[in-house]
C-alpha cells in the first residue's frame, strides 16, 4: 500500500486554496510583517522553506513562516510564489520561534533575527546547495593506464587528463572533483567529457562537502576519569538531563580546574540520551583547541560554526546539522541558533565574556538567547567561567540557577603567584620603559629555563596616540571622533573604528608645528621591546592585525602550543581558555586599559581580564608567576584580581550596581541616533526624548537619561547622540520606545535609530 501523501500535497490535489505566510528579506519600516502569497496547486511548501517571491517590481527571497487556507487580502491582489529555493525546509520550527523571541526581546525586525540565525549564503536567490561534478572511474586502474599510454600519441591532452586522474586515485580519492583535476595548465572539462564518451569514466553530480575540520584529521582520545569536583558538577548535569525539563547551572571553576573535561562528559551524557548539544566559546581564537578536544574525545561528527569559516564552509556545516548528520555543534556566538534537532544541552564557556553580546542588529546576548532556547526545548544550560558575570552571580545567589563551585586545579596545582608593580613608583624612580625591571628579570629567567611567557596588553598598534607638543592636539580620524593609532607594520596611522588610514605625519594638521610625538603603547611596541631585550627569543604577536588571514588563529595557537614560540604578545585573544603547560610567566603590561572607560561594567571587565590572563600561568608541572603592572594598584577590581578574591569583588560590585539601579537590579536600553546632519540628529533626539518620557510617565522606577552626545560623538562620518532608558522592567522600556522609534523611521531617512537592549558598550 503506498504511503499517504503529505497534507500539503493532498490539499493541492483536492483543489483547496493555500496561502504562504512570508517574511520578505527586506529590513525596512513597512516590511516587518507577514505577506500572503498564493501557492500554485503543484507546489509543496512547508514553514521553514526559502522562496522566491514577487515584491513590487522585484523578485526577492522570503521565508515561509506558515501555511494557511484563509486570508483577509482580496484574491485579486494575491500574487503566486515564484518557486521554492530548496528541496527541504531550512528553518526548523524551534529556531523560527526563537527568532520571534529575539525580535521581540531586542526590539528588532523579525527578518533581522532570521538573518542572524542563517548562514550568509542562504540570503541569495539561488539554491543553498549546488552540486559539483565528480569524476568516477568506469574501468579499473590498469585499464586507465593502458588507455593513457594508447592516447599519448594521438590525444595527448586526454592522456594528461588520465594521468591526473590516476594520481588522484592513488592518493586515496575515490572520485576526484572535476574542478580540482582541471587546475593543471592546458586541461579543461572537455578533455574529461571526451574520456567519458570513450567509456573510461563518468561525470556525476554530487554535493561537495566543505569541511575545515575533517574527522580523519584527529586521533581518537579517551575521556579522563573525572576528579571529585568534576564528578560533582557532572552529577548535577546528569540529574538535570534526566529530569527532562529546563534547568540552568553555573559552574564557577578556578582557571585550570578542568571545566572543559566536564563539558566533554556532559555532551556525551546528552548524546547517550538521544539529545543534541551546542558548545559555545567567546573567541574564535579558542575554537581550534576546543574543536580538537571535542573531535578527539567524542569520536563522532562534530560540526563547527564561526565567522572565520568561508561562507561555503559555514553553509555546509549548517546543513550537516540541519540534516542530523552532526549532533554536536562547537562555535562562537551565532552557534546558539544552530538547527540541532532535539536539543538537550547548551554549554557557554567563559559565559562572562562581552564577546557573547552582538554589536550590530539584532543586538542579542547569546546567554539570554541560550536561556530562552533551552527553556523552550526542556534542555539544560551550563554556564561556565572562572569569573562569572555579575548578572549570573546574582542569579545564583538568589537561587534562580544552580551554583557549582570547582575550587582546585587539576592535580592539586597551585594558582600562580601574583606580583604587583606600581608603575607610579617606577616613574618616580626615573624608569620609563614599557617593561618594569621585575618583569624583564622574570622574562629572562623564563627564557633561560626554556619555558614560555605570555605578555598581555589589550591595545593593538605601536603608538596609541600621535600628539602635537605645541598645541596639544591629537591626530584624529576625519570620520570619527577618535585619535589615530600608529601601526609600525605598514608604517600607517589607522582608525580602529572605521578603518581609515593615512601616512604618518611630521607636522601637526592643526597648527602646522613640527613637534609631533608618538605616545602610548600597543602590542606592536611591546613585541619590539621584547625582541630588542632578548634578540634570541622567538616572539609572536596575536591581535586583530595578525589574525586577519584564514587559519591565522590556528597557526599561532599550534606554534605556541608546540613550543615553537617562546614569548607570545597579545590582546584579550590570549587572555581566556588557553591551556598551554609550558607557560610559567604571564606579564600584564598595563592593567588599567579598561578601568576608566565611561561604562558601568569597566571594573568588572578589568577584574575578569586580569584573573583570566593570570590563570594561563602554571598549568603544567612548574609553578606560575604573574607580574601585573598598574597605575591603580589600590582600585578594588585590581586588588581583588591579584588575590583571586572573587567573593570580595562581587560583593563590592553588586552593592554599587544596586545603589545605581544598574543590571542585574534593573534594565537598561540604549538608543543611539546618528546621521550626517548634526541639526537633524539633535532634533530627532529631542523628539524621541519627549515622546518616550511621555509614555514612561507613571511607570514606577523608569527614567530617561539624556539625550546627550555619545562618548564617541562622531563615527564613520556620522554625528551621534544617545539616550539611556533605565527601569525595573525591560518590557516597559521597550514598549515605550516602539511607536516613537517607528515614527522617526517613517518620518525621515536622514537619521538612523539604533536600539540596544541590555547594552554592553556605552561608547
XYZ file of C-alpha atoms in Angstrom:
763
model
C 0.000 0.000 0.000
C 1.543 3.401 -0.951
C 2.428 5.877 1.776
C -0.205 8.554 2.360
C 0.549 11.867 0.656
C 1.698 14.780 2.821
C -1.195 17.031 3.901
C 0.018 19.893 1.694
C 0.152 17.649 -1.391
C -3.259 16.137 -0.615
C -4.805 19.601 -0.249
C -3.204 20.706 -3.501
C -4.664 17.740 -5.381
C -8.065 18.389 -3.810
C -8.015 21.927 -5.176
C -8.041 23.690 -1.780
C -6.589 27.186 -1.905
C -3.404 27.528 0.108
C -1.508 30.657 1.004
C 2.061 31.088 2.185
C 2.726 33.477 5.050
C 6.052 35.011 4.052
C 8.554 37.302 5.736
C 10.442 39.061 2.940
C 14.178 39.646 3.225
C 13.834 43.439 3.340
C 14.603 45.213 6.616
C 12.510 48.344 6.186
C 9.927 50.083 8.351
C 6.895 48.823 6.412
C 8.013 45.247 5.770
C 8.192 43.841 9.295
C 5.025 41.802 8.875
C 3.662 38.735 7.124
C 2.839 38.985 3.413
C 0.478 36.457 1.840
C 1.233 34.699 -1.437
C -0.791 32.171 -3.371
C 0.734 28.683 -3.523
C 0.361 27.144 -7.018
C -1.517 23.793 -6.889
C 1.521 21.756 -7.939
C 3.875 23.345 -5.392
C 4.562 21.731 -1.995
C 5.681 24.138 0.696
C 6.108 23.970 4.464
C 7.081 26.532 7.087
C 10.839 26.957 7.017
C 11.225 26.977 3.237
C 13.017 29.782 1.437
C 11.048 31.001 -1.545
C 11.441 33.414 -4.413
C 8.516 35.848 -4.432
C 7.478 38.972 -6.367
C 7.725 42.135 -4.274
C 6.756 45.258 -6.145
C 8.792 45.207 -9.344
C 11.438 42.927 -7.829
C 11.889 39.208 -7.217
C 13.309 38.657 -3.726
C 13.965 35.954 -1.158
C 11.359 35.295 1.511
C 10.949 32.860 4.382
C 7.749 30.848 4.772
C 6.592 31.185 8.381
C 3.213 29.481 7.979
C 0.682 27.933 5.605
C -2.972 28.950 5.785
C -6.190 28.319 3.904
C -7.635 31.774 4.567
C -6.501 35.351 4.177
C -8.046 38.810 4.535
C -6.249 40.003 1.396
C -8.548 40.157 -1.671
C -7.831 37.277 -4.040
C -7.133 39.584 -6.988
C -4.284 41.222 -5.067
C -2.552 37.957 -4.197
C 0.469 37.040 -6.292
C 1.826 33.498 -6.518
C 5.057 32.192 -5.038
C 7.512 32.017 -7.942
C 9.456 28.988 -6.697
C 10.866 27.283 -3.614
C 14.643 27.697 -3.456
C 15.433 24.414 -1.738
C 14.271 20.818 -1.646
C 13.734 20.906 2.124
C 12.793 23.495 4.757
C 15.950 25.148 6.078
C 14.490 26.697 9.236
C 13.115 24.257 11.822
C 10.096 25.456 13.840
C 12.026 25.849 17.102
C 14.625 28.147 15.514
C 11.867 30.197 13.885
C 10.145 30.589 17.253
C 13.484 31.584 18.774
C 13.889 34.281 16.127
C 10.448 35.669 17.008
C 11.559 35.848 20.639
C 14.791 37.636 19.651
C 12.859 40.166 17.555
C 10.530 40.941 20.467
C 13.185 40.978 23.199
C 15.812 43.002 21.354
C 13.449 45.388 19.533
C 14.493 44.427 16.024
C 12.681 43.236 12.910
C 11.847 39.569 12.507
C 13.855 39.271 9.296
C 16.925 40.679 11.065
C 16.670 37.896 13.630
C 16.252 35.350 10.819
C 19.391 36.670 9.148
C 21.334 36.176 12.370
C 20.169 32.565 12.528
C 21.091 31.601 8.970
C 24.419 31.313 7.135
C 25.068 34.245 4.770
C 24.761 32.258 1.539
C 21.069 31.486 2.049
C 20.195 35.145 1.503
C 20.903 34.821 -2.222
C 18.100 33.933 -4.635
C 19.588 30.563 -5.530
C 19.529 27.021 -4.131
C 21.533 26.669 -0.935
C 23.421 23.688 -2.325
C 24.795 23.440 -5.833
C 26.077 20.017 -6.887
C 29.596 19.688 -8.239
C 30.891 17.228 -10.823
C 32.799 14.202 -9.544
C 34.992 12.101 -11.868
C 34.141 8.423 -11.278
C 36.289 5.735 -12.981
C 34.217 3.357 -15.130
C 37.057 0.832 -15.505
C 39.840 -0.386 -13.228
C 43.153 1.435 -12.856
C 45.090 -0.936 -15.116
C 42.684 -0.210 -17.952
C 43.061 3.514 -17.282
C 46.858 3.167 -17.533
C 46.563 1.275 -20.815
C 44.224 3.942 -22.207
C 46.659 6.680 -21.112
C 49.516 5.010 -22.984
C 47.360 4.429 -26.080
C 46.161 8.047 -26.172
C 49.572 9.594 -25.537
C 50.378 9.968 -29.248
C 47.052 10.917 -30.831
C 45.282 12.678 -27.906
C 48.000 13.929 -25.533
C 45.668 16.190 -23.521
C 43.316 13.289 -22.807
C 46.318 11.198 -21.806
C 47.404 14.004 -19.469
C 43.874 14.113 -18.036
C 44.045 10.374 -17.339
C 47.438 10.823 -15.682
C 45.953 13.470 -13.357
C 43.052 11.155 -12.569
C 45.390 8.244 -11.768
C 47.479 10.463 -9.449
C 44.334 11.480 -7.568
C 43.114 7.874 -7.298
C 46.490 6.712 -5.988
C 46.424 9.473 -3.336
C 43.248 7.935 -1.898
C 40.500 9.919 -3.665
C 37.795 7.530 -4.853
C 36.022 10.107 -7.039
C 38.080 13.293 -7.539
C 36.335 16.555 -8.303
C 36.443 17.804 -11.893
C 37.358 21.347 -10.812
C 40.442 20.037 -8.987
C 41.601 17.909 -11.900
C 41.310 20.746 -14.421
C 43.543 23.128 -12.474
C 46.551 21.821 -14.400
C 47.596 24.134 -17.237
C 46.014 23.175 -20.520
C 43.394 20.835 -19.068
C 39.689 21.583 -19.329
C 36.404 19.840 -18.665
C 36.167 18.975 -22.390
C 39.049 16.521 -22.033
C 37.262 14.590 -19.278
C 33.983 14.704 -21.195
C 35.795 13.137 -24.147
C 37.107 10.389 -21.865
C 33.575 9.850 -20.598
C 32.398 9.361 -24.196
C 35.079 6.685 -24.543
C 33.508 4.884 -21.563
C 36.568 5.286 -19.341
C 34.863 7.410 -16.669
C 31.567 9.036 -15.631
C 30.851 12.623 -14.602
C 28.360 12.554 -11.733
C 26.668 15.448 -9.938
C 27.386 15.221 -6.204
C 27.234 17.610 -3.291
C 30.774 18.560 -2.408
C 31.281 18.845 1.356
C 33.479 21.693 2.556
C 34.731 20.610 5.969
C 37.547 22.685 7.516
C 37.960 20.098 10.281
C 37.629 16.609 8.695
C 37.092 13.708 11.072
C 40.187 11.795 9.945
C 42.441 14.726 10.963
C 42.010 13.889 14.665
C 43.226 10.817 16.512
C 40.587 9.499 18.963
C 41.426 10.100 22.592
C 39.504 8.698 25.584
C 37.995 10.968 28.203
C 39.792 11.265 31.519
C 38.314 9.940 34.727
C 36.633 12.908 36.455
C 38.148 14.338 39.618
C 35.837 14.510 42.651
C 34.950 18.153 41.881
C 34.376 17.385 38.214
C 32.225 14.369 39.159
C 30.085 16.572 41.417
C 29.495 19.049 38.598
C 28.778 16.228 36.166
C 26.266 14.647 38.537
C 24.357 17.940 38.582
C 24.243 17.927 34.771
C 23.075 14.279 34.696
C 20.277 14.984 37.160
C 19.136 17.956 35.095
C 19.193 15.936 31.842
C 17.262 13.086 33.452
C 14.624 15.478 34.774
C 13.750 16.359 31.170
C 12.911 19.973 31.907
C 14.697 23.286 31.639
C 17.462 23.838 34.150
C 20.406 26.275 34.344
C 23.689 25.534 36.099
C 26.513 27.958 36.776
C 29.867 26.167 37.080
C 32.311 28.573 38.697
C 35.712 26.916 38.447
C 39.112 28.445 39.027
C 41.380 28.572 35.993
C 42.846 25.116 35.402
C 40.159 23.246 37.361
C 39.125 21.194 34.309
C 35.823 22.696 33.242
C 36.357 21.556 29.643
C 36.533 17.946 30.801
C 33.157 18.415 32.486
C 31.770 19.790 29.225
C 33.043 16.756 27.281
C 31.431 14.294 29.697
C 28.219 16.368 29.759
C 27.914 16.327 25.955
C 28.452 12.568 25.923
C 25.678 12.193 28.507
C 23.318 14.247 26.321
C 24.163 12.101 23.284
C 23.520 8.909 25.252
C 20.024 10.198 25.925
C 19.474 10.835 22.224
C 19.714 14.614 22.507
C 21.888 17.146 20.686
C 24.281 19.685 22.152
C 25.721 23.132 21.394
C 29.045 24.256 22.872
C 29.894 27.953 22.609
C 33.223 29.710 23.103
C 33.566 33.506 23.102
C 36.638 33.973 20.904
C 37.431 32.467 17.519
C 40.984 32.065 18.812
C 39.682 29.428 21.249
C 37.916 27.291 18.662
C 40.936 25.309 17.337
C 41.775 23.789 20.722
C 38.126 23.259 21.701
C 37.308 21.613 18.372
C 40.349 19.384 18.684
C 39.375 18.297 22.196
C 35.790 17.520 21.229
C 36.615 15.715 17.998
C 39.254 13.580 19.710
C 37.085 12.718 22.697
C 33.643 12.131 21.209
C 34.567 10.099 18.175
C 31.506 11.213 16.228
C 30.653 14.020 13.792
C 31.077 17.430 15.380
C 30.036 20.479 13.344
C 31.758 23.837 13.616
C 30.193 27.308 13.212
C 32.126 30.546 13.427
C 32.863 33.596 11.297
C 36.405 32.547 10.316
C 34.961 29.845 8.044
C 34.262 30.660 4.420
C 30.612 31.240 3.541
C 30.562 27.880 1.782
C 32.026 26.048 4.757
C 29.521 27.667 7.120
C 26.658 26.655 4.856
C 27.847 23.049 4.612
C 28.336 22.786 8.373
C 24.894 24.290 8.947
C 23.260 21.825 6.526
C 25.004 18.889 8.231
C 23.421 19.993 11.492
C 20.014 20.569 9.901
C 20.005 17.066 8.398
C 21.011 15.430 11.678
C 24.419 14.332 10.414
C 26.114 16.234 13.244
C 24.586 16.132 16.716
C 27.183 18.337 18.405
C 27.989 21.927 17.412
C 31.057 23.862 18.542
C 31.169 27.524 17.695
C 31.092 31.160 18.640
C 28.108 33.396 19.458
C 25.907 32.625 16.434
C 26.089 28.865 17.120
C 23.241 29.407 19.584
C 20.914 29.395 16.543
C 22.268 26.111 15.119
C 19.371 23.872 13.921
C 20.177 20.990 16.278
C 17.307 18.502 16.452
C 16.047 17.594 19.945
C 18.432 19.984 21.633
C 19.138 18.836 25.163
C 22.240 20.742 26.244
C 23.806 24.151 25.625
C 27.189 24.962 27.157
C 28.570 28.510 27.301
C 32.247 28.502 28.164
C 33.610 31.788 29.569
C 29.996 32.922 29.917
C 31.091 36.297 31.301
C 32.676 37.373 28.017
C 31.428 40.543 26.341
C 32.004 38.746 23.010
C 28.677 36.978 23.517
C 26.927 40.315 23.002
C 26.259 41.074 19.329
C 27.377 44.598 18.406
C 25.111 45.008 15.382
C 21.386 44.480 14.847
C 19.980 42.257 16.218
C 21.943 43.197 19.329
C 21.245 39.972 21.201
C 23.170 38.437 24.073
C 23.857 34.750 23.412
C 23.391 33.902 27.092
C 19.811 35.180 27.111
C 19.096 33.510 23.763
C 20.509 30.211 25.058
C 18.318 30.505 28.150
C 15.226 31.063 26.001
C 16.099 28.201 23.679
C 16.780 25.614 26.392
C 13.624 26.706 28.189
C 11.555 26.017 25.061
C 13.353 22.702 24.424
C 13.221 21.459 28.017
C 17.008 21.384 27.919
C 19.916 22.143 30.218
C 22.008 25.322 30.051
C 25.500 25.123 31.550
C 27.286 28.435 32.149
C 30.985 28.039 32.888
C 33.604 30.547 33.975
C 36.346 31.295 36.454
C 34.943 34.833 36.624
C 31.159 34.612 36.106
C 29.293 37.716 35.031
C 27.838 39.855 37.804
C 24.365 39.018 36.456
C 24.967 35.247 36.712
C 26.425 35.521 40.203
C 23.375 37.499 41.337
C 21.022 34.871 39.869
C 22.965 32.124 41.608
C 22.865 33.926 44.952
C 19.139 34.489 44.616
C 18.568 30.772 43.914
C 17.410 31.123 40.307
C 20.250 28.976 38.946
C 22.133 26.059 40.483
C 25.648 27.085 41.510
C 28.512 24.545 41.371
C 31.997 25.585 42.516
C 35.291 23.982 41.469
C 37.990 25.447 43.705
C 41.126 23.413 42.956
C 43.266 22.973 39.879
C 43.800 19.587 38.229
C 46.443 17.601 40.080
C 46.312 19.961 43.048
C 48.479 22.512 41.222
C 48.556 25.889 42.985
C 47.287 29.083 41.477
C 50.153 31.248 40.198
C 51.931 33.720 42.439
C 50.960 37.295 41.552
C 53.306 40.249 41.990
C 52.048 43.823 41.529
C 54.338 46.507 40.119
C 53.212 50.049 40.970
C 54.140 51.948 37.796
C 53.736 55.275 39.623
C 56.671 54.306 41.798
C 58.628 53.180 38.728
C 58.014 56.596 37.184
C 59.197 58.372 40.349
C 62.400 56.336 40.202
C 63.003 57.510 36.650
C 62.156 54.246 34.896
C 60.447 54.996 31.584
C 60.497 51.583 29.919
C 57.414 49.627 28.885
C 58.502 46.624 30.903
C 59.462 47.068 34.536
C 62.830 45.696 35.735
C 60.962 42.984 37.648
C 59.112 41.821 34.527
C 62.297 41.928 32.426
C 64.146 39.812 35.012
C 61.284 37.311 35.204
C 61.173 37.090 31.423
C 64.919 36.445 31.285
C 64.678 33.628 33.863
C 61.760 32.079 31.980
C 63.622 32.035 28.677
C 66.794 30.699 30.281
C 64.768 27.835 31.774
C 63.339 27.009 28.341
C 59.794 27.858 29.358
C 57.195 30.133 27.712
C 55.665 33.518 28.527
C 52.525 35.446 27.676
C 52.592 39.250 27.636
C 49.134 40.779 27.699
C 48.133 44.274 26.609
C 44.596 44.980 25.446
C 45.653 47.579 22.879
C 46.926 46.814 19.405
C 49.206 49.009 17.348
C 52.588 50.594 18.090
C 51.678 54.029 19.472
C 48.123 54.607 20.624
C 48.156 58.388 20.155
C 50.036 60.854 17.956
C 50.196 64.229 19.712
C 51.422 67.724 18.863
C 53.554 69.019 21.752
C 52.965 72.639 20.680
C 49.153 72.841 20.555
C 48.296 69.594 22.404
C 46.030 68.278 19.641
C 45.946 64.602 18.732
C 45.945 63.480 15.110
C 42.380 62.284 14.669
C 40.364 60.292 12.192
C 38.497 62.655 9.803
C 35.421 60.407 10.015
C 35.377 59.520 13.739
C 35.873 61.402 16.984
C 38.864 59.210 17.903
C 42.649 59.503 17.761
C 44.540 57.537 15.123
C 46.860 54.726 16.196
C 50.302 54.314 14.655
C 50.998 50.846 13.244
C 54.629 50.182 12.520
C 53.743 47.279 10.243
C 52.899 49.110 7.026
C 54.011 52.434 8.568
C 50.446 53.827 8.759
C 48.167 55.740 11.089
C 44.916 53.793 11.396
C 41.439 54.274 12.855
C 40.316 51.178 14.763
C 36.655 52.063 14.240
C 36.187 52.823 10.530
C 39.436 51.500 9.030
C 40.662 54.878 7.708
C 44.435 55.055 7.298
C 46.983 57.644 6.284
C 50.733 58.099 6.155
C 52.478 59.214 9.383
C 52.736 62.980 9.895
C 55.771 65.131 10.627
C 53.713 68.322 11.020
C 50.594 68.889 13.110
C 47.497 69.005 10.852
C 46.058 71.706 13.160
C 48.778 74.231 13.927
C 51.468 73.144 11.484
C 54.006 72.617 14.268
C 56.823 70.104 13.898
C 56.898 68.874 17.500
C 54.834 65.772 16.759
C 55.317 62.913 19.213
C 54.199 59.288 19.270
C 52.895 58.246 22.671
C 51.146 55.327 24.292
C 51.793 51.640 23.984
C 50.301 48.930 21.799
C 51.130 45.291 21.215
C 53.496 46.112 18.332
C 55.651 48.257 20.621
C 55.718 45.520 23.282
C 56.758 42.993 20.637
C 59.582 45.292 19.512
C 60.745 45.826 23.106
C 60.940 42.073 23.756
C 62.857 41.456 20.531
C 65.311 44.218 21.480
C 65.820 42.928 25.040
C 66.012 39.253 24.065
C 67.244 39.035 20.453
C 67.447 35.240 20.600
C 63.854 34.738 21.711
C 61.189 33.516 19.314
C 58.475 36.165 19.631
C 54.995 36.139 18.090
C 52.099 38.579 18.310
C 48.368 37.786 18.351
C 45.909 40.620 17.863
C 43.403 41.804 15.274
C 46.256 42.845 12.970
C 47.927 39.418 12.867
C 44.888 37.135 12.665
C 43.138 38.628 9.660
C 44.216 35.823 7.334
C 42.451 32.496 7.017
C 43.713 29.960 9.544
C 45.902 32.504 11.335
C 44.318 31.868 14.770
C 45.045 28.182 14.480
C 48.561 28.697 13.118
C 49.628 30.906 16.033
C 47.953 28.660 18.605
C 49.595 25.498 17.282
C 53.019 27.158 17.014
C 52.817 28.343 20.620
C 51.464 25.065 21.959
C 54.173 23.040 20.216
C 56.923 25.207 21.734
C 57.949 26.956 18.508
C 57.240 30.341 20.145
C 58.898 31.475 23.394
C 57.003 34.725 24.020
C 53.501 35.478 22.789
C 52.360 39.100 22.956
C 48.631 39.623 22.584
C 45.338 41.269 23.376
C 42.331 39.625 25.030
C 42.543 36.877 22.391
C 45.186 35.222 24.581
C 43.522 36.022 27.911
C 40.955 33.220 28.059
C 40.765 29.493 27.666
C 44.314 28.752 26.505
C 45.747 25.705 28.268
C 49.485 25.647 27.476
C 51.509 23.634 30.035
C 54.770 25.363 29.058
C 53.609 28.834 30.161
C 55.142 29.701 33.522
C 55.127 33.508 33.218
C 52.330 35.948 32.427
C 53.079 39.641 32.229
C 50.253 42.180 32.271
C 51.867 45.215 30.662
C 49.074 47.651 31.590
C 46.256 46.518 33.885
C 44.371 49.808 33.571
C 43.366 49.959 29.884
C 39.669 49.279 30.517
C 39.415 50.647 34.048
C 38.406 54.226 33.311
C 36.137 53.824 30.302
C 32.743 55.602 30.600
C 30.951 52.311 31.201
C 29.465 50.896 34.416
C 30.974 47.493 33.540
C 34.573 48.770 33.389
C 35.527 47.411 36.831
C 34.023 44.013 36.016
C 35.900 43.842 32.709
C 39.176 44.729 34.410
C 38.684 42.098 37.113
C 37.783 39.278 34.750
C 40.557 40.053 32.252
C 43.222 40.118 34.963
C 42.028 36.887 36.589
C 41.639 35.144 33.248
C 45.049 36.079 31.849
C 46.737 35.301 35.171
C 45.163 31.859 35.016
C 47.186 30.991 31.892
C 50.331 30.590 34.057
C 51.403 27.460 35.912
C 49.129 24.901 34.262
C 51.974 22.406 33.820
C 54.275 20.804 36.359
C 56.086 24.037 37.212
C 54.513 26.832 39.279
C 53.450 30.038 37.580
C 54.312 33.692 38.142
C 52.174 36.665 37.130
C 53.577 40.206 37.034
C 50.863 42.895 36.940
C 51.957 46.417 36.008
C 49.403 49.053 37.042
C 48.969 52.730 37.846
C 45.941 51.872 40.022
C 47.095 49.174 42.466
C 44.547 50.319 45.069
C 41.462 50.002 42.859
C 39.152 47.320 44.228
C 38.979 45.470 40.891
C 42.778 45.232 40.677
C 43.174 44.342 44.362
C 40.580 41.555 44.121
C 42.024 40.189 40.867
C 45.596 39.841 42.117
C 44.293 37.971 45.207
C 41.883 35.839 43.114
C 39.240 37.152 45.525
C 36.025 36.728 43.554
C 33.777 36.893 46.618
C 35.196 40.244 47.652
C 34.881 41.675 44.166
C 31.289 40.518 43.594
C 30.188 41.851 46.997
C 31.600 45.295 46.221
C 30.347 45.368 42.616
C 26.824 44.138 43.406
C 26.449 46.774 46.116
C 27.474 49.515 43.672
C 25.123 48.260 40.962
C 22.179 48.012 43.360
C 22.719 51.582 44.585
C 22.585 52.853 40.998
C 19.808 50.553 39.751
C 22.058 49.067 37.078
C 21.839 45.424 35.903
C 21.207 42.969 37.440
C 18.981 45.210 39.627
C 17.310 46.954 36.710
C 17.064 47.012 32.939
C 18.843 49.324 30.511
C 18.024 50.219 26.922
C 20.329 52.491 24.956
C 19.147 54.357 21.876
C 21.727 55.835 19.505
C 20.708 58.370 16.849
C 23.182 59.041 14.063
C 23.292 60.986 10.813
C 25.339 63.285 8.633
C 23.305 66.384 9.549
C 24.009 67.483 13.165
C 20.814 69.543 13.329
C 18.639 66.659 12.164
C 20.210 64.288 14.694
C 19.737 66.742 17.568
C 16.117 67.384 16.585
C 15.397 63.656 16.310
C 16.946 63.070 19.733
C 14.772 65.789 21.264
C 11.635 64.417 19.569
C 12.354 60.860 20.736
C 13.163 62.054 24.246
C 9.863 63.917 24.596
C 7.799 61.012 23.229
C 9.463 58.386 25.416
C 9.232 60.479 28.584
C 5.513 60.947 27.941
C 4.982 57.189 27.557
C 7.003 56.368 30.671
C 5.160 58.870 32.827
C 3.733 56.975 35.763
C 5.886 53.871 35.168
C 7.370 53.076 38.591
C 11.156 53.488 38.708
C 11.539 54.237 34.994
C 13.681 57.167 33.907
C 15.342 58.595 30.824
C 18.943 59.847 30.899
C 19.852 62.289 28.143
C 19.741 62.977 25.299
C 23.432 63.826 25.049
C 26.288 63.424 22.586
C 27.621 59.863 22.647
C 31.111 59.389 24.163
C 32.334 58.879 20.586
C 30.388 61.806 19.189
C 31.265 61.160 15.551
C 31.790 57.739 13.974
C 32.319 56.868 10.295
C 31.361 60.401 9.364
C 28.082 60.394 11.308
C 27.190 62.584 14.291
C 25.934 60.512 17.247
C 23.573 61.282 20.164
C 22.179 58.802 22.652
C 19.529 58.289 25.318
C 19.584 55.747 28.107
C 16.344 54.274 29.452
C 16.547 52.740 32.911
C 13.925 50.930 34.941
C 12.923 47.714 36.707
C 11.114 46.191 33.696
C 12.737 45.867 30.257
C 9.369 45.157 28.602
C 8.017 48.528 29.786
C 11.053 50.312 28.351
C 10.781 48.501 25.016
C 7.080 49.261 24.769
C 7.695 52.944 25.427
C 10.197 53.027 22.553
C 8.302 51.029 19.934
C 5.994 53.670 18.442
C 8.319 56.720 18.802
C 11.164 54.842 17.074
C 8.826 53.633 14.302
C 7.554 57.191 13.827
C 11.115 58.520 13.470
C 11.933 55.829 10.929
C 8.838 56.677 8.910
C 9.397 60.428 9.119
C 12.936 60.763 7.831
C 15.637 58.545 6.438
C 18.334 61.081 7.325
C 18.633 59.853 10.926
C 19.360 56.275 11.829
C 17.939 54.967 15.103
C 19.623 52.007 16.812
C 18.041 50.343 19.838
C 20.353 48.323 22.098
C 18.601 46.337 24.818
C 20.986 45.373 27.647
C 23.903 47.376 26.178
C 27.438 46.169 26.872
C 29.167 49.241 25.482
C 28.346 52.857 26.213
C 30.782 54.284 23.664
